[in-house]
Short mmCIF file of C-alpha atoms in Angstrom, two decimals:
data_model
loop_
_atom_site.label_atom_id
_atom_site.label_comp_id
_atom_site.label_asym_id
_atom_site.label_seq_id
_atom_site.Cartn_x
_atom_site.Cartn_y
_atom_site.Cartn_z
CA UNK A 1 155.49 93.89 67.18
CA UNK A 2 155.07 95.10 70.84
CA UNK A 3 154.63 92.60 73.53
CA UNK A 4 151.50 94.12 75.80
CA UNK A 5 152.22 95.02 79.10
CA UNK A 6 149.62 93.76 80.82
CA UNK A 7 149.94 94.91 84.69
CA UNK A 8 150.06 98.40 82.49
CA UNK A 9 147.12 97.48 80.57
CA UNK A 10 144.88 96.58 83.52
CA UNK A 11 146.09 99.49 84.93
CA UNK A 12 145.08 101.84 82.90
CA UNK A 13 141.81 100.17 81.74
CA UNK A 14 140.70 100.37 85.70
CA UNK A 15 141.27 104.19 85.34
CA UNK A 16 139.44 104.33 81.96
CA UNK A 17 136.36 102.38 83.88
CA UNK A 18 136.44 105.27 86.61
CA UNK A 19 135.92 107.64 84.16
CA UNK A 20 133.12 105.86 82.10
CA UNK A 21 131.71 104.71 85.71
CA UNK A 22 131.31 108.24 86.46
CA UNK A 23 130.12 109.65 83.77
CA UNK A 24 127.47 106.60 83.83
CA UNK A 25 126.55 107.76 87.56
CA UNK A 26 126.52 111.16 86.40
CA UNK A 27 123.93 110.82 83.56
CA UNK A 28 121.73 109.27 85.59
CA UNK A 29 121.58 111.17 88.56
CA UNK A 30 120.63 113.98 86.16
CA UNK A 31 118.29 111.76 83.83
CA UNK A 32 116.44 109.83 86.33
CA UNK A 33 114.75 112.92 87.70
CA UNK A 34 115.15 115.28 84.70
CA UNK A 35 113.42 112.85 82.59
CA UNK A 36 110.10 113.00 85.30
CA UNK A 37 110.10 116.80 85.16
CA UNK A 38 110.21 116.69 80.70
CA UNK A 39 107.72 113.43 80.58
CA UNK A 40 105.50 115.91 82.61
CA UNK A 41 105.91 118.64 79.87
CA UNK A 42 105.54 116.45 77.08
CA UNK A 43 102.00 115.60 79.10
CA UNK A 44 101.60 119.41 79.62
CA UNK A 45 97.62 120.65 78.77
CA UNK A 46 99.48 123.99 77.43
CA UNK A 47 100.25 123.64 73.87
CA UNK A 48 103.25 125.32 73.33
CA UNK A 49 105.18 123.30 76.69
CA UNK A 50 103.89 120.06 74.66
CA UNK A 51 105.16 121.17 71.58
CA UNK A 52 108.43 122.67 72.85
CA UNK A 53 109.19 119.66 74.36
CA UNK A 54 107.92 117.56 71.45
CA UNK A 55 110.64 118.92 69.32
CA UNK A 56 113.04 118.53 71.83
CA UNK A 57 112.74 115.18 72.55
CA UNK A 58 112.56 114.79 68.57
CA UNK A 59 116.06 115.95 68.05
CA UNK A 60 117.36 114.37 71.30
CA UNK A 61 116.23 111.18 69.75
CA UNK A 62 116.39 111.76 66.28
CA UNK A 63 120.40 112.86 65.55
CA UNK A 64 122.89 110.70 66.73
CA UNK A 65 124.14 110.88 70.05
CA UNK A 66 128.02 111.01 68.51
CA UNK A 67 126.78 114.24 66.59
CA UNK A 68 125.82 115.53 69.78
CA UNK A 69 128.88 115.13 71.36
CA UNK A 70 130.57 117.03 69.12
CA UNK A 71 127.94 119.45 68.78
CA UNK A 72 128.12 120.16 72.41
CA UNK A 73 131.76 120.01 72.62
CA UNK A 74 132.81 122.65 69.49
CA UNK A 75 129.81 123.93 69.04
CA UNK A 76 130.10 126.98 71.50
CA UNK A 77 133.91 127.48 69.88
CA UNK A 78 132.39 127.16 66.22
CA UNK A 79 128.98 129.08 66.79
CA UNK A 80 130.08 131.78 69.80
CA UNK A 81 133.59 131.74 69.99
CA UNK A 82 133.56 130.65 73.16
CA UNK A 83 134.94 128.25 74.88
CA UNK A 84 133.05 125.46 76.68
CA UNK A 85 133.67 123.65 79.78
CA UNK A 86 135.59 120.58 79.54
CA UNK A 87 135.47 117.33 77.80
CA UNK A 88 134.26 115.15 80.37
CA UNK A 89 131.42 118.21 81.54
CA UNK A 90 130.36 118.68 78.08
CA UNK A 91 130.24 115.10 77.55
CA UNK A 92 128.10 114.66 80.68
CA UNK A 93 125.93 117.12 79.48
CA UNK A 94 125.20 115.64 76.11
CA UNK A 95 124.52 112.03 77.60
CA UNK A 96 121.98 113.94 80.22
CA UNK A 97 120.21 115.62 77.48
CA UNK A 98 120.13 112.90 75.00
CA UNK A 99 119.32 110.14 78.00
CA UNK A 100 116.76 112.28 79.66
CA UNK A 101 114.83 112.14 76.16
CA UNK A 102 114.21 108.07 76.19
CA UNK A 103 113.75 108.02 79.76
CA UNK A 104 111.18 110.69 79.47
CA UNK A 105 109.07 108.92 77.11
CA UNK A 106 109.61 105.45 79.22
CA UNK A 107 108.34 107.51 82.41
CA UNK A 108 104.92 108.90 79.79
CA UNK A 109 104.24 105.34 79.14
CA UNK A 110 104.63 104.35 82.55
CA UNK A 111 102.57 107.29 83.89
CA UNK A 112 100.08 106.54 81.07
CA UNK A 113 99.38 102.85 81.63
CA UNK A 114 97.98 103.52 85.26
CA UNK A 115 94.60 103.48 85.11
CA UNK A 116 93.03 107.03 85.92
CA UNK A 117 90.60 104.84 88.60
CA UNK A 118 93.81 105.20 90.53
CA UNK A 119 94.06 109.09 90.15
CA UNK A 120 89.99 109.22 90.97
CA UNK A 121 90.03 106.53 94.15
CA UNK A 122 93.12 108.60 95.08
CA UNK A 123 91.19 112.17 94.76
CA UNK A 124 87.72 110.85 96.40
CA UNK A 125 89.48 110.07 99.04
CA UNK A 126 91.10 113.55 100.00
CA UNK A 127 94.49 113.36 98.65
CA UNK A 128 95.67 116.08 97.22
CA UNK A 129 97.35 116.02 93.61
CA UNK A 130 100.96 115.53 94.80
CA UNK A 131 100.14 113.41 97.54
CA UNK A 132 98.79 111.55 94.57
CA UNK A 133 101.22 111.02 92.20
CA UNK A 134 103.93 110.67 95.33
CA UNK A 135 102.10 108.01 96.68
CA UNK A 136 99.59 106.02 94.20
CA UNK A 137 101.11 107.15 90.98
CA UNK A 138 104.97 107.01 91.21
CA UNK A 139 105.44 103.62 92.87
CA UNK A 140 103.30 102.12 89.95
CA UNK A 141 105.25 104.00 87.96
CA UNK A 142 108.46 102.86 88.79
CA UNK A 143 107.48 98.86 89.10
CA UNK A 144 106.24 99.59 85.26
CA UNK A 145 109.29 101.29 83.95
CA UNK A 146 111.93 99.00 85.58
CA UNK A 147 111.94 96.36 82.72
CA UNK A 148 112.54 99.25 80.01
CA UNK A 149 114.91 100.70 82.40
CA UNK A 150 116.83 97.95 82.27
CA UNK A 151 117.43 98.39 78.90
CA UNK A 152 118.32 101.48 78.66
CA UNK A 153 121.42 101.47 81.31
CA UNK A 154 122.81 98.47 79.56
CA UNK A 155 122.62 100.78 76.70
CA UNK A 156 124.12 103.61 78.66
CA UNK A 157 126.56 101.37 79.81
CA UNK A 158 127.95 101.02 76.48
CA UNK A 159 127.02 104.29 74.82
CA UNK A 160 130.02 105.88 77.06
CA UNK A 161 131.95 104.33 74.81
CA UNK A 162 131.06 107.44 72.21
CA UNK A 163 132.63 109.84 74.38
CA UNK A 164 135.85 108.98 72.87
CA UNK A 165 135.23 110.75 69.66
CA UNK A 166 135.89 114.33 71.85
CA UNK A 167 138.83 112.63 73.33
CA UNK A 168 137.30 111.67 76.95
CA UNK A 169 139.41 109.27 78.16
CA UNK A 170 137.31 106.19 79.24
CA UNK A 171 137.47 102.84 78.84
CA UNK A 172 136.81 102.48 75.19
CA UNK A 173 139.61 105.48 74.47
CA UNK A 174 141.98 103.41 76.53
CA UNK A 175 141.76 100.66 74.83
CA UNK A 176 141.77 102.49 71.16
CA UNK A 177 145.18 103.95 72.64
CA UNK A 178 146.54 101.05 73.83
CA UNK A 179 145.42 98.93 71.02
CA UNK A 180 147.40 101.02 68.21
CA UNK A 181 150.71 101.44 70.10
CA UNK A 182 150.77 97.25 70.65
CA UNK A 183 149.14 96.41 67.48
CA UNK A 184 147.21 93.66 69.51
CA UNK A 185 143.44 93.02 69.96
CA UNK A 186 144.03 92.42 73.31
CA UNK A 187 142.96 95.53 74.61
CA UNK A 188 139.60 95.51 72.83
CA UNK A 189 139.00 91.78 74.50
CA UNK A 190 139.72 93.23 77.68
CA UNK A 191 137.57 96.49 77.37
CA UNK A 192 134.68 93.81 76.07
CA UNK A 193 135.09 92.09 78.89
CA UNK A 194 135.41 94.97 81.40
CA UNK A 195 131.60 96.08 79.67
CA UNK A 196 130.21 92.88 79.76
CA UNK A 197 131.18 92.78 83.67
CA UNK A 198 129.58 96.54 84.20
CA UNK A 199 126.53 95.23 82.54
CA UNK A 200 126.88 91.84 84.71
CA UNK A 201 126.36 94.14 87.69
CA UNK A 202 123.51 96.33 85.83
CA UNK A 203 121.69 93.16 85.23
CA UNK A 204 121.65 91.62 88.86
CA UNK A 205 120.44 94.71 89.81
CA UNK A 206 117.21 94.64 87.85
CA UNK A 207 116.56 91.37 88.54
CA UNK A 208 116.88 92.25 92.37
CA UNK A 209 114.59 95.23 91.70
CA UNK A 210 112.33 93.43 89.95
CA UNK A 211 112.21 90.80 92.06
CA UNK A 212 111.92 93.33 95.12
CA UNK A 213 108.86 94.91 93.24
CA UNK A 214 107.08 91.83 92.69
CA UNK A 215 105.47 91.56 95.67
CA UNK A 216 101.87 93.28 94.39
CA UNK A 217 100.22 92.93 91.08
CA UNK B 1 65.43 114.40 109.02
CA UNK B 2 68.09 116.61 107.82
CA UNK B 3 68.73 116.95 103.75
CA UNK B 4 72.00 115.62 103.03
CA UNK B 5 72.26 116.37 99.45
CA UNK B 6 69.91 118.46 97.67
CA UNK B 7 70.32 118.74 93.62
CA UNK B 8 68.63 121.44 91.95
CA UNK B 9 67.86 120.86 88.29
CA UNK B 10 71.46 120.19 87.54
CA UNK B 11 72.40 120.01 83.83
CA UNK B 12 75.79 118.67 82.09
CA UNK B 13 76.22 118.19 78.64
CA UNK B 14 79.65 116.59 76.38
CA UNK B 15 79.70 118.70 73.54
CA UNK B 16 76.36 118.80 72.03
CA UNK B 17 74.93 115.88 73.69
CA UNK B 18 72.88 116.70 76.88
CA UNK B 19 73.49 114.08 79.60
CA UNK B 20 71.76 115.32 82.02
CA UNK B 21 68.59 117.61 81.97
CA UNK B 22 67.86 119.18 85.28
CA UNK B 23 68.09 116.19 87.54
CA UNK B 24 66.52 117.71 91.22
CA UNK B 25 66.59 115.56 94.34
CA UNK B 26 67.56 114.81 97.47
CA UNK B 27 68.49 112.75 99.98
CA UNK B 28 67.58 112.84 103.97
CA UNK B 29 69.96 111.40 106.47
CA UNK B 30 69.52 108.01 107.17
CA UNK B 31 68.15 107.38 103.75
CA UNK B 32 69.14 105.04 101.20
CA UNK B 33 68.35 106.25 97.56
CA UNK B 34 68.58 104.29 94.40
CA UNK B 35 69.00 104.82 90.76
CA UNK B 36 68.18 102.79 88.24
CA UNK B 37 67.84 102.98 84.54
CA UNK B 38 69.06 101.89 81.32
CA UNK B 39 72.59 102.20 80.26
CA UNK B 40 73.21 105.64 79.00
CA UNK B 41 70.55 107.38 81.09
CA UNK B 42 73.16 109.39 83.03
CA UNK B 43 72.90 108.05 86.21
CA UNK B 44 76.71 107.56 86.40
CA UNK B 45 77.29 111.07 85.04
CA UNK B 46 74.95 112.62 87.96
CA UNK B 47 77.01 110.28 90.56
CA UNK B 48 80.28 112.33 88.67
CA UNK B 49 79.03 115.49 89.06
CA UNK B 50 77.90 114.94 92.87
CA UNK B 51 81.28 113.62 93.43
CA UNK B 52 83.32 116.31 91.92
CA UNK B 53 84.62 114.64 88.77
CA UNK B 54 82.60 116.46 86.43
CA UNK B 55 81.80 120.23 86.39
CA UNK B 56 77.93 121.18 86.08
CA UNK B 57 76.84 123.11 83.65
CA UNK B 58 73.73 124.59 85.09
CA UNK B 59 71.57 124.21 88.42
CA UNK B 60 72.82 123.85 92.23
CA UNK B 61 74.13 120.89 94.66
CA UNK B 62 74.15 121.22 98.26
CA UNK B 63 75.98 118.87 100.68
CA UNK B 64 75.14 118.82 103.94
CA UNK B 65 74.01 122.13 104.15
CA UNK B 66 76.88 123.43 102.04
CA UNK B 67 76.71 124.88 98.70
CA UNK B 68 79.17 122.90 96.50
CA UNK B 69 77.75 124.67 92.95
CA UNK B 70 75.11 126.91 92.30
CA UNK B 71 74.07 128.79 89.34
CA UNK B 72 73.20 132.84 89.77
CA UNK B 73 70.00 134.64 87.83
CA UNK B 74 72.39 135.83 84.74
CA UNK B 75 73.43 131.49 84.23
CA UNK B 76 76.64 131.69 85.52
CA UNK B 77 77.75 128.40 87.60
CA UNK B 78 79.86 129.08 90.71
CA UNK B 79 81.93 126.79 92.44
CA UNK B 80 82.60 127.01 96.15
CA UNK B 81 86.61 128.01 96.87
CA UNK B 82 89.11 125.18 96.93
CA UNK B 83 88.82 124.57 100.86
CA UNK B 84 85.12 124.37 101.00
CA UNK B 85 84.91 121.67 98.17
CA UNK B 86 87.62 119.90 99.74
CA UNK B 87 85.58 119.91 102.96
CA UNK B 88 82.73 118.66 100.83
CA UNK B 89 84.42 116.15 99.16
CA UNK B 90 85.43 114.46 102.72
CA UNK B 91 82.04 114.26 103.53
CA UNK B 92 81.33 112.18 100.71
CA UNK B 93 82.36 108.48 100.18
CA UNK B 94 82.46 106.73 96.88
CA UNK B 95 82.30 103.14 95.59
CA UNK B 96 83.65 102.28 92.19
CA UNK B 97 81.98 99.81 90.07
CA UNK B 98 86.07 98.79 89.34
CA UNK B 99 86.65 98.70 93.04
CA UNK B 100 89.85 100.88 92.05
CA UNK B 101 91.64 99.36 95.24
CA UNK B 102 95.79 100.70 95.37
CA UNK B 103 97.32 97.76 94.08
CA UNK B 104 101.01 98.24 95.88
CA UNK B 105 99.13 98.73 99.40
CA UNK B 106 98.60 96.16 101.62
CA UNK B 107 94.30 96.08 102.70
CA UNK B 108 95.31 97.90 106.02
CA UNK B 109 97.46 100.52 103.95
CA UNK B 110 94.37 100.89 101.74
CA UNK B 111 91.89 101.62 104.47
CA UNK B 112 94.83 103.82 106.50
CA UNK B 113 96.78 105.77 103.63
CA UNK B 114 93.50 109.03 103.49
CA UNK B 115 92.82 108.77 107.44
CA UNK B 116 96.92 109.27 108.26
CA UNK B 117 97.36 111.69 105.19
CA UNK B 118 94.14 113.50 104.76
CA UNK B 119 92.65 113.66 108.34
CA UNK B 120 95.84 113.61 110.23
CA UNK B 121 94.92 110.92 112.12
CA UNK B 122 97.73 109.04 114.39
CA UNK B 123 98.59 105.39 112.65
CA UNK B 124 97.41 103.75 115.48
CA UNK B 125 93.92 105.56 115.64
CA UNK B 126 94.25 104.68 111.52
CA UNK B 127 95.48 101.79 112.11
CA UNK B 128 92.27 100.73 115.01
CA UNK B 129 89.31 102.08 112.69
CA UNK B 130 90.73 99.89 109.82
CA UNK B 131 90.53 96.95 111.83
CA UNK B 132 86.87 97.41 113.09
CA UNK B 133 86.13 98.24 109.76
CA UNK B 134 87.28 94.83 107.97
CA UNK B 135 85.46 93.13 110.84
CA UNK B 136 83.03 94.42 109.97
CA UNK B 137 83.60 93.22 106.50
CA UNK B 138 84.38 90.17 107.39
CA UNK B 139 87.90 90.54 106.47
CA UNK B 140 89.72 90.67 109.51
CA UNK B 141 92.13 87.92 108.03
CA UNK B 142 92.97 89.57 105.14
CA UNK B 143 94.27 92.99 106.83
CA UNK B 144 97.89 91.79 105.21
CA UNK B 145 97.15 90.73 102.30
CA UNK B 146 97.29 92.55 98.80
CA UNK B 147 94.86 93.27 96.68
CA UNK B 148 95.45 90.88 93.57
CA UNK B 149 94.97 88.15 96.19
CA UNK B 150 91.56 88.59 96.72
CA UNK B 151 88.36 87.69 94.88
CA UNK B 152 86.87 90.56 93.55
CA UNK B 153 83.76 90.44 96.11
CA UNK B 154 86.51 90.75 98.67
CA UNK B 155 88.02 94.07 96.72
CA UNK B 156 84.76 95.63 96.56
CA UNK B 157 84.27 94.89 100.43
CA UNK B 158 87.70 96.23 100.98
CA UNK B 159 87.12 99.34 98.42
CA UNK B 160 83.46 99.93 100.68
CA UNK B 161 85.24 100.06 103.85
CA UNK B 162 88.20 102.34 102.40
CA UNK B 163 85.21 104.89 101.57
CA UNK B 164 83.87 104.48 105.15
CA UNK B 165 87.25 105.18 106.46
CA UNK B 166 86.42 108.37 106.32
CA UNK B 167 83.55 108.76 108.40
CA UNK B 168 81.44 109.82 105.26
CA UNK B 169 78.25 111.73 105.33
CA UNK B 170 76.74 110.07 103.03
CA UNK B 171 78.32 106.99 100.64
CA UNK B 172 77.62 106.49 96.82
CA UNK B 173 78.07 103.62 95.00
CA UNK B 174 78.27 103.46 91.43
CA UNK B 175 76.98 100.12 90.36
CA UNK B 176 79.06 98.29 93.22
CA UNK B 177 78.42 94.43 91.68
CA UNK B 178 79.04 95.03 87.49
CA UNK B 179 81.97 94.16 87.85
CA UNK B 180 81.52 91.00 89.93
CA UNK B 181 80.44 87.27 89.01
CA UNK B 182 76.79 86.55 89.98
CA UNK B 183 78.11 84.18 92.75
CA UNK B 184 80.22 87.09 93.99
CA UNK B 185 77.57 89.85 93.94
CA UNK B 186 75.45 87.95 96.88
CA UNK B 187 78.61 89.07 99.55
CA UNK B 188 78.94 93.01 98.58
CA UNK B 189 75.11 93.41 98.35
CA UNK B 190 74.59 92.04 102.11
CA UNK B 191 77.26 94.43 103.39
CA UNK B 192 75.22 97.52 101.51
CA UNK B 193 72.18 95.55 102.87
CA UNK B 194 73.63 95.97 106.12
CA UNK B 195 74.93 99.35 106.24
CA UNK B 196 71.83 100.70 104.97
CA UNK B 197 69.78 98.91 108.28
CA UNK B 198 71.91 100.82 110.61
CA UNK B 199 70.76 103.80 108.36
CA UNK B 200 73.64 104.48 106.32
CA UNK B 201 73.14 107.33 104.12
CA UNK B 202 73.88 106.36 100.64
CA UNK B 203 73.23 106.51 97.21
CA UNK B 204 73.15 103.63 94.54
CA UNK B 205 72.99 103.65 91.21
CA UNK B 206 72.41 99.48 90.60
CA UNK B 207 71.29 97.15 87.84
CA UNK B 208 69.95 94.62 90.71
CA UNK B 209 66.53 95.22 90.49
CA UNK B 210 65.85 93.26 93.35
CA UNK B 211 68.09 94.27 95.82
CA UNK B 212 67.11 97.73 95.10
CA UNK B 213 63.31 97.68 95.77
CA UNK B 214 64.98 95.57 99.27
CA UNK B 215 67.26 98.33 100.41
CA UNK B 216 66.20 101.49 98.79
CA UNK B 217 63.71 103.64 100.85
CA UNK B 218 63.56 105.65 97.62
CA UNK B 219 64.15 104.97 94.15
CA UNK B 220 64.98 106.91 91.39
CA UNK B 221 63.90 106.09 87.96
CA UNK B 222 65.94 107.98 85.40
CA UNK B 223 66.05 107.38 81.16
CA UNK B 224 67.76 109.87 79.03
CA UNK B 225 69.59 112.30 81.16
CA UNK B 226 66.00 112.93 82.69
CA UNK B 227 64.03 111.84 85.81
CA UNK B 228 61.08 109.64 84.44
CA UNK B 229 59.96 108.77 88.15
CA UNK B 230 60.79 109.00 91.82
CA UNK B 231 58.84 107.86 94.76
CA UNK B 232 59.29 105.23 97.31
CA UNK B 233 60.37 101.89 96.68
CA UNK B 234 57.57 100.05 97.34
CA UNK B 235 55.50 102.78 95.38
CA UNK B 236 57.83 102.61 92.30
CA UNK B 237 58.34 99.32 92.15
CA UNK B 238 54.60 97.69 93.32
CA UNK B 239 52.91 100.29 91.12
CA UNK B 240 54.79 102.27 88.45
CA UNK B 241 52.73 105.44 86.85
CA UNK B 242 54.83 105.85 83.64
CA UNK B 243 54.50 103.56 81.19
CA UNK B 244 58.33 103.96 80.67
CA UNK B 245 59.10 103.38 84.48
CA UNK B 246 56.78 100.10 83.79
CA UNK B 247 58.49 98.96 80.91
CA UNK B 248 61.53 98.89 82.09
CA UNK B 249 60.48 97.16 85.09
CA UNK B 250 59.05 94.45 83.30
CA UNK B 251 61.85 93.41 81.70
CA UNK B 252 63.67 92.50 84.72
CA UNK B 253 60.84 91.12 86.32
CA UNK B 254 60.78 88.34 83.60
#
């Protein structure tokens, strides 16, 4: 038995977090408007843009997110014989694709529960089409979708744990590490922990949102 | 007086169903017109087509002089460009039976959001004809408030003055009190009242018998997708020719 060096520990956990802070920050500030631009292809009036992106978000949501990790990681080696970028840019990559799926559909439900009285009021009125959806759509929008967004960072917040299985090294992979050279569960409590404080923060933001948004029915 | 609008045997059908079955009139300035009939006579569809939120599918509507639609010798509908039915459109006001107020605007941002983005105008100028509009209302107090915090006679007075924002040729409403409680009909149909004695052009398609043989200078009787009768009020409604227009009548006479 190893005693656990804790001041080491901490240490290295806090550099784990920057790297599973960033590559939360990352896949959002790809998702959060990527997902807009595909929820408006899955709503596309041309058949094979619906379609396209049907199947798409299918996959996306249909094959494990681990799979696609790897897939985007050796695939390009195993299928081209090329090299990809690196871990953590591959690994971005696969959380924007697979996280721009679910918020895509969240944004289509959003988009879909305003009623089109709004888009007509809007359009007798003179506005044009993006004015429209900048200014009476998308606010509506985004006070519907909070609640389900919620969700889905807590789950994001967590889900960087999977980059570990192509060796990125965030929190969860510091932990694994540190975990097997002490033979201690300490390190997992503290990871836990270091999540459940992440999430902490994720959920006081929401509630300010929400609470921000509440001001109109 | 000047025609306003001017529809030429317009005809729309949804698949195989006709709707509407060359519906021709017109309305002068300073006239109010109204439309009644039984549910599913296509009075709402004609209000869609007039306002641009269905295509025609045969016949001709001028606006103001301007030729929104018109149909050529070989049956071909044509559309004016973008620009001029964008024009036409601002001449036109609209009404929704669901009052279809912005929900995440404040009353002022309501009546202010087309004015500052469509017309241009300066938020102040917005910001001035808002105000003498919802005193005119009778709102004045509620320029800060949201919608979900008024009663729905209030909406619909805020929704009417949004449309007059505008300056509007002409204003339709599509059954402005459906939606509305009996005791909250009363406030929405004196505003109409109102606007149509300082000779408010304007169109209304209404259940309220009553209120339409007050206001209307002309009526409009109209029972599957056709025009059964037209005439004055007073001749429509004191002494209808078609037994149909008369039966119909009765029933709300009752």
């Amino acid at each position: 038995m190893h005693g656990i060096d804790y001041p080491l520990l901490l240490r290295s956990m806090v550099r784990g977090m920057g790297t599973s802070l960033s590559l939360f920050g990352l896949t959002l500030a790809i998702t959060l408007p990527l997902g807009l631009v595909i929820s408006a292809g899955r709503m596309s009036r041309n058949p094979v843009v619906r379609n396209s992106v049907r199947a798409y978000l299918l996959i996306m949501r249909g094959t494990p997110l681990m799979l696609q990790l790897f897939f985007f990681y050796f695939g390009p080696y195993y299928i081209f014989g090329i090299r990809g970028a690196d871990r953590f840019t591959m690994a971005v990559v696969a959380f924007g694709l697979n996280y721009a799926a679910y918020f895509a559909e969240i944004y289509r439900g959003g988009i879909e529960s305003i009623p089109i009285g709004q888009r007509e009021a809007a359009e007798a009125l003179g506005l044009t089409r993006s004015q429209t959806f900048l200014k009476i759509v998308l606010p509506q929008v985004l006070k519907r979708v909070t609640p389900p967004m919620g969700n889905e960072f807590m789950t994001l917040v967590k889900d960087t744990a999977l980059a570990n299985v192509i060796a990125v090294s965030e929190m969860f992979d510091v932990a694994k590490k540190a975990a097997s050279g002490s033979v201690s569960a300490a390190p997992f409590i503290v990871a836990g922990a270091f999540y459940l404080a992440m999430n902490s923060v994720v959920e006081q933001a929401f509630r300010f949102a929400e609470r921000r948004l509440s001001y109109y029915q | 007086m000047r025609e306003i609008l001017t529809v030429s045997g317009i005809r729309k059908s949804f698949g195989a169903h006709e709707v509407l079955c060359g519906i021709s009139l017109t309305v002068r300035k300073g006239e109010a017109l109204a439309i009644i009939g039984p549910s599913g006579s296509g009075k709402s569809t004609l209000l869609r087509c007039v306002t641009q939120f269905e295509t025609i599918d045969g016949g001709a509507i001028e606006v103001d002089g301007e030729t929104m639609v018109a149909t050529d010798s070989s049956g071909a509908v044509r559309y004016a460009d973008k620009s001029a039915l964008r024009r036409i459109r601002l001449k036109v006001g609209l009404v929704f039976q669901n009052f279809n107020l912005f929900p995440h605007y404040s009353v002022l941002r309501n009546l202010m959001e087309a004015p500052v983005s469509v017309l241009k105008l300066s938020k102040s100028e917005a910001e001035a004809r808002a105000l003498a509009l919802l005193s005119k209302m009778g709102l004045s107090d509620k320029s800060n408030a949201y919608p979900y915090q008024l009663s729905g006679g209030q909406q619909q007075r805020v929704s009417i003055a949004r449309a007059m924002a505008l300056s509007p040729e002409i204003l339709f409403f599509d059954e402005p009190t459906s939606a509305l409680d009996p005791e909250l009909t009363g406030e929405v149909l004196k505003i109409i009242r109102s606007l149509a004695d300082e000779d408010t052009t304007m169109v209304i398609v209404t259940h309220e018998m009553a209120f339409a043989r007050e206001v209307a200078d002309n009526v409009v009787f109209m029972d599957e997708g056709a025009i059964v009768e037209q005439g004055s009020a007073e001749a429509l409604f004191g002494g209808a020719t078609h037994e149909r227009t008369r039966q119909f009548l009765t029933r709300y006479n009752r």
